[in-house]
Amino acid sequence: MSAQRVVIGIDSSTQAAKAVAVDVDTGAVVGEGRAPHSVTSGAGRESDPEQWWRALCAAVGQTGWADRAGAVSVGGQQHGLVTLDASGAPIRPALLWNDVRSAGQAAALTDKYGAATLARRTGSVPTAAFTVSKWLWLRENEPHHAERTAAVRLPHDYLTERLTGEGVTDRGDASGTGWWTPQGYDTDLLRDIGLDPALLPRVVSGQAGTARAGGPLPEGALVASGTGDNMAAALGLGLEPGTPVLSLGTSGTVYAVTRQHPEDPTGVVAGFADALDTWLPLACTLNCTQAIDKIAELLGRDREAVEPGGSAVVLPFLDGERTPNLPHAAGLVYGLRHETTAGQVLQAAYDGAAAALLSALDDVLRAGGERPDPATPLLLIGGGARGDAWRRTILRLSGRPVLVPAATELVALGAAAQAAALLTGEAPDAVARRWGTARGELLEPVAKDEAAVERIAGTLPRAGQLFTRL
Ligand SMILES: Nc1ncnc2c1ncn2[C@@H]1O[C@H](COP(=O)(O)OP(=O)(O)O)[C@@H](O)[C@H]1O
Ligand SMILES: O=C(CO)[C@@H](O)[C@H](O)COP(=O)(O)O
């Protein structure tokens, strides 16, 4: 009988590192691990990359397979700016995707080049989230740090480099920097923003290198390129072009794999590349599960204690917002009456968060040349997909069938599929399809609550000045 082949996939997300050990032949999850890392609060969101590494090592150790894994790969939160000195040590904490201090730099860059030009060249009109905006913020606010920078990395690149010693990235995560084009790095733009291309990682596909001694894995284990977390989840689902996904986690995201290079000059849809050779148009919100949990806490209710009806509208933009692009917004509650209940206000918060994502769903598909089809089930993933209130809200506001995969850690599974592909020679998405990771519960559609959708859509433009800088 042949020995069991096991790989490890890692999701280094905003709040924690999660690892899964997976049997390459059957897709069975044979071990799991999770270790938190911390994020600063307020407009600035920063994390210590050293903490990511310690959390990764702890999570990998908890799987019980660290010393026997044949291959590994890392999926990571997108966009974060990691700056390293000449010795490879972080110069300062990483600036994360949800740090809105770089909104002014994003707007200035867009004014300078024009939204249509940037969307055509890099696929996206940058928001505060993009690495390019963060680099410009660093140069303006901490020039001494920018000058000392000897290498620029994304979160998953940093961790792959800690594992292998190789300064590499992949096209999926690179496409969220704002300085990557399908032909490679945009050297004209890089010159303009004072970033030497030599400081950037090489873009690879497939294998990044092998594990070094002294890390959590056996020396010589194969290490795949890794990718951004949304690209990894797309792989983990074995996603076919045109099937939409809605992910409810620290961020809310809606995306689809498309065959056509996406380009959206309005900036609603980011024209990302996926981790293969196709595309991943995506819209992202800053306020998702954490905003709902905070509002439930303020109301003194369990997150499931929602009640139907009423006229309340909650725009839960506690962290500012990215979709719509309102980086300086705060949360808004409107439409209260004497008869409004706390449970209705909580339901309105779910509705506000869900509506922002669902309003971008068709734009995502169209940006990549796919035809929206309301009969196609929406794949619902992320921590929030486990909640009843979230599921019912998405059914009610979308009016479409919803498929909730039984597998929970789809980012880590996608990374595991990348690792397994190195051992078997298959394509990573084919590995995930063989593993059957997208199988789950199909929820039948319910009538779309058009009145709630219209109430939210009508409140947003009327909030006007309330959403500019306080
Ligand atoms: N049963 C549940 N119902 C609703 N929300 C949940 C449930 N379980 C976890 N969550 C939410 O999911 C979030 C974590 O989701 P996850 O997808 O793991 O995050 P990340 O995007 O950082 O990877 C937490 O903020 C939590 O609020
Ligand atoms: O910025 C984006 C997508 O563009 C976010 O989706 C981040 O990639 C963070 O992911 P999570 O921690 O929520 O998984």
Short mmCIF file of C-alpha atoms in Angstrom, two decimals, residues 270-442:
data_model
loop_
_atom_site.label_atom_id
_atom_site.label_comp_id
_atom_site.label_asym_id
_atom_site.label_seq_id
_atom_site.Cartn_x
_atom_site.Cartn_y
_atom_site.Cartn_z
CA ALA A 270 -11.52 45.66 -9.35
CA GLY A 271 -10.16 43.84 -12.40
CA PHE A 272 -8.03 41.25 -10.63
CA ALA A 273 -6.26 38.32 -12.22
CA ASP A 274 -6.97 34.89 -10.77
CA ALA A 275 -4.25 32.42 -9.76
CA LEU A 276 -4.45 30.54 -13.10
CA ASP A 277 -4.54 32.33 -16.45
CA THR A 278 -8.02 33.83 -16.32
CA TRP A 279 -9.52 36.74 -14.34
CA LEU A 280 -11.31 37.53 -11.10
CA PRO A 281 -13.36 40.75 -11.24
CA LEU A 282 -14.32 41.54 -7.64
CA ALA A 283 -16.09 44.12 -5.51
CA CYS A 284 -15.17 44.41 -1.83
CA THR A 285 -16.79 45.99 1.20
CA LEU A 286 -14.99 46.99 4.39
CA ASN A 287 -18.01 46.36 6.62
CA CYS A 288 -19.25 42.82 6.79
CA THR A 289 -19.35 40.28 9.65
CA GLN A 290 -17.49 42.45 12.16
CA ALA A 291 -19.80 45.43 11.58
CA ILE A 292 -22.88 43.26 12.15
CA ASP A 293 -21.38 41.71 15.27
CA LYS A 294 -20.60 45.21 16.60
CA ILE A 295 -24.14 46.47 15.95
CA ALA A 296 -25.61 43.34 17.62
CA GLU A 297 -23.37 44.07 20.61
CA LEU A 298 -24.53 47.72 20.73
CA LEU A 299 -28.15 46.53 20.66
CA GLY A 300 -27.41 43.95 23.35
CA ARG A 301 -28.63 41.10 21.12
CA ASP A 302 -27.33 37.81 19.85
CA ARG A 303 -26.27 38.12 16.19
CA GLU A 304 -29.12 35.78 15.19
CA ALA A 305 -31.84 37.77 17.07
CA VAL A 306 -33.22 39.59 14.03
CA GLU A 307 -36.89 40.52 13.47
CA PRO A 308 -38.64 41.18 10.14
CA GLY A 309 -40.50 44.29 9.01
CA GLY A 310 -40.25 47.96 9.85
CA SER A 311 -38.81 50.91 7.98
CA ALA A 312 -35.30 51.18 9.44
CA VAL A 313 -32.32 51.54 7.15
CA VAL A 314 -28.81 50.93 8.47
CA LEU A 315 -25.79 51.77 6.34
CA PRO A 316 -23.22 49.97 8.53
CA PHE A 317 -20.14 51.86 7.30
CA LEU A 318 -18.34 51.70 10.66
CA ASP A 319 -14.90 51.45 9.02
CA GLY A 320 -15.57 53.92 6.20
CA GLU A 321 -16.53 52.05 3.01
CA ARG A 322 -14.99 50.86 -0.24
CA THR A 323 -18.18 49.77 -2.12
CA PRO A 324 -19.51 52.42 -2.43
CA ASN A 325 -16.18 54.28 -2.27
CA LEU A 326 -16.78 56.38 0.87
CA PRO A 327 -13.55 56.01 2.87
CA HIS A 328 -14.54 58.71 5.39
CA ALA A 329 -18.12 57.50 5.99
CA ALA A 330 -19.42 56.37 9.38
CA GLY A 331 -22.42 54.14 10.17
CA LEU A 332 -25.89 55.63 9.63
CA VAL A 333 -29.26 54.61 11.12
CA TYR A 334 -32.36 56.12 9.48
CA GLY A 335 -36.12 55.55 9.38
CA LEU A 336 -36.74 54.79 13.07
CA ARG A 337 -40.36 54.92 14.35
CA HIS A 338 -41.89 54.35 17.81
CA GLU A 339 -42.84 50.87 16.69
CA THR A 340 -39.33 49.94 15.44
CA THR A 341 -37.81 47.04 17.40
CA ALA A 342 -34.15 46.37 18.17
CA GLY A 343 -34.41 43.14 16.16
CA GLN A 344 -35.56 45.13 13.11
CA VAL A 345 -32.62 47.50 13.45
CA LEU A 346 -30.27 44.50 13.56
CA GLN A 347 -31.95 43.02 10.47
CA ALA A 348 -31.57 46.39 8.74
CA ALA A 349 -27.82 46.26 9.46
CA TYR A 350 -27.57 42.84 7.76
CA ASP A 351 -29.61 44.26 4.87
CA GLY A 352 -27.34 47.30 4.49
CA ALA A 353 -24.17 45.18 4.45
CA ALA A 354 -25.65 42.60 2.06
CA ALA A 355 -27.18 45.18 -0.31
CA ALA A 356 -23.80 46.87 -0.88
CA LEU A 357 -22.36 43.56 -2.06
CA LEU A 358 -25.37 42.36 -4.04
CA SER A 359 -25.65 45.69 -5.87
CA ALA A 360 -22.23 44.97 -7.41
CA LEU A 361 -22.93 41.34 -8.39
CA ASP A 362 -24.07 41.92 -11.97
CA ASP A 363 -21.37 44.58 -12.49
CA VAL A 364 -18.74 41.99 -11.55
CA LEU A 365 -19.97 39.52 -14.16
CA ARG A 366 -20.41 42.14 -16.88
CA ALA A 367 -16.95 43.63 -16.24
CA GLY A 368 -15.50 40.26 -17.24
CA GLY A 369 -17.84 39.74 -20.20
CA GLU A 370 -20.12 37.17 -18.51
CA ARG A 371 -23.91 37.33 -18.74
CA PRO A 372 -25.66 37.60 -15.34
CA ASP A 373 -28.16 34.77 -14.86
CA PRO A 374 -30.37 35.03 -11.76
CA ALA A 375 -31.10 31.29 -11.95
CA THR A 376 -27.43 30.39 -11.32
CA PRO A 377 -26.91 29.61 -7.63
CA LEU A 378 -24.82 32.11 -5.73
CA LEU A 379 -22.00 30.38 -3.82
CA LEU A 380 -21.99 31.68 -0.24
CA ILE A 381 -18.74 31.29 1.72
CA GLY A 382 -16.76 32.84 4.61
CA GLY A 383 -17.47 32.83 8.36
CA GLY A 384 -20.82 34.61 7.92
CA ALA A 385 -22.14 31.87 5.60
CA ARG A 386 -22.49 29.72 8.72
CA GLY A 387 -25.03 32.14 10.21
CA ASP A 388 -28.78 31.68 9.65
CA ALA A 389 -29.50 35.42 9.65
CA TRP A 390 -26.85 35.99 6.99
CA ARG A 391 -28.19 33.15 4.82
CA ARG A 392 -31.79 34.36 5.04
CA THR A 393 -30.74 37.94 4.30
CA ILE A 394 -28.84 36.94 1.15
CA LEU A 395 -31.77 34.78 -0.04
CA ARG A 396 -34.26 37.62 0.59
CA LEU A 397 -32.26 40.43 -1.01
CA SER A 398 -30.95 38.45 -3.99
CA GLY A 399 -34.07 36.45 -4.88
CA ARG A 400 -31.83 33.68 -6.20
CA PRO A 401 -30.81 30.18 -5.18
CA VAL A 402 -27.85 30.05 -2.79
CA LEU A 403 -25.38 27.19 -2.44
CA VAL A 404 -23.48 26.97 0.85
CA PRO A 405 -20.49 24.62 0.50
CA ALA A 406 -19.99 22.24 3.43
CA ALA A 407 -16.24 23.03 3.44
CA THR A 408 -15.54 26.07 5.58
CA GLU A 409 -11.87 27.02 5.07
CA LEU A 410 -11.99 27.54 1.30
CA VAL A 411 -9.00 29.90 1.15
CA ALA A 412 -6.81 27.35 2.93
CA LEU A 413 -8.26 24.56 0.75
CA GLY A 414 -7.41 26.55 -2.38
CA ALA A 415 -3.85 26.95 -1.15
CA ALA A 416 -3.79 23.20 -0.39
CA ALA A 417 -4.96 22.54 -3.97
CA GLN A 418 -2.01 24.65 -5.24
CA ALA A 419 0.33 22.57 -3.09
CA ALA A 420 -1.23 19.27 -4.24
CA ALA A 421 -0.92 20.36 -7.88
CA LEU A 422 2.87 20.47 -7.42
CA LEU A 423 2.82 16.79 -6.42
CA THR A 424 0.32 15.48 -8.98
CA GLY A 425 0.89 17.70 -12.00
CA GLU A 426 -2.83 18.58 -12.17
CA ALA A 427 -4.19 22.15 -12.40
CA PRO A 428 -5.07 23.46 -8.89
CA ASP A 429 -8.73 24.10 -9.75
CA ALA A 430 -8.99 20.57 -11.16
CA VAL A 431 -7.62 19.24 -7.85
CA ALA A 432 -10.35 21.12 -5.94
CA ARG A 433 -13.05 19.79 -8.27
CA ARG A 434 -11.73 16.25 -7.76
CA TRP A 435 -11.89 16.86 -3.99
CA GLY A 436 -15.53 18.03 -4.33
CA THR A 437 -14.94 21.09 -2.13
CA ALA A 438 -17.90 23.08 -3.52
CA ARG A 439 -20.48 20.41 -2.56
CA GLY A 440 -22.99 21.63 -0.02
CA GLU A 441 -26.52 22.67 0.78
CA LEU A 442 -28.65 24.28 -1.95
#
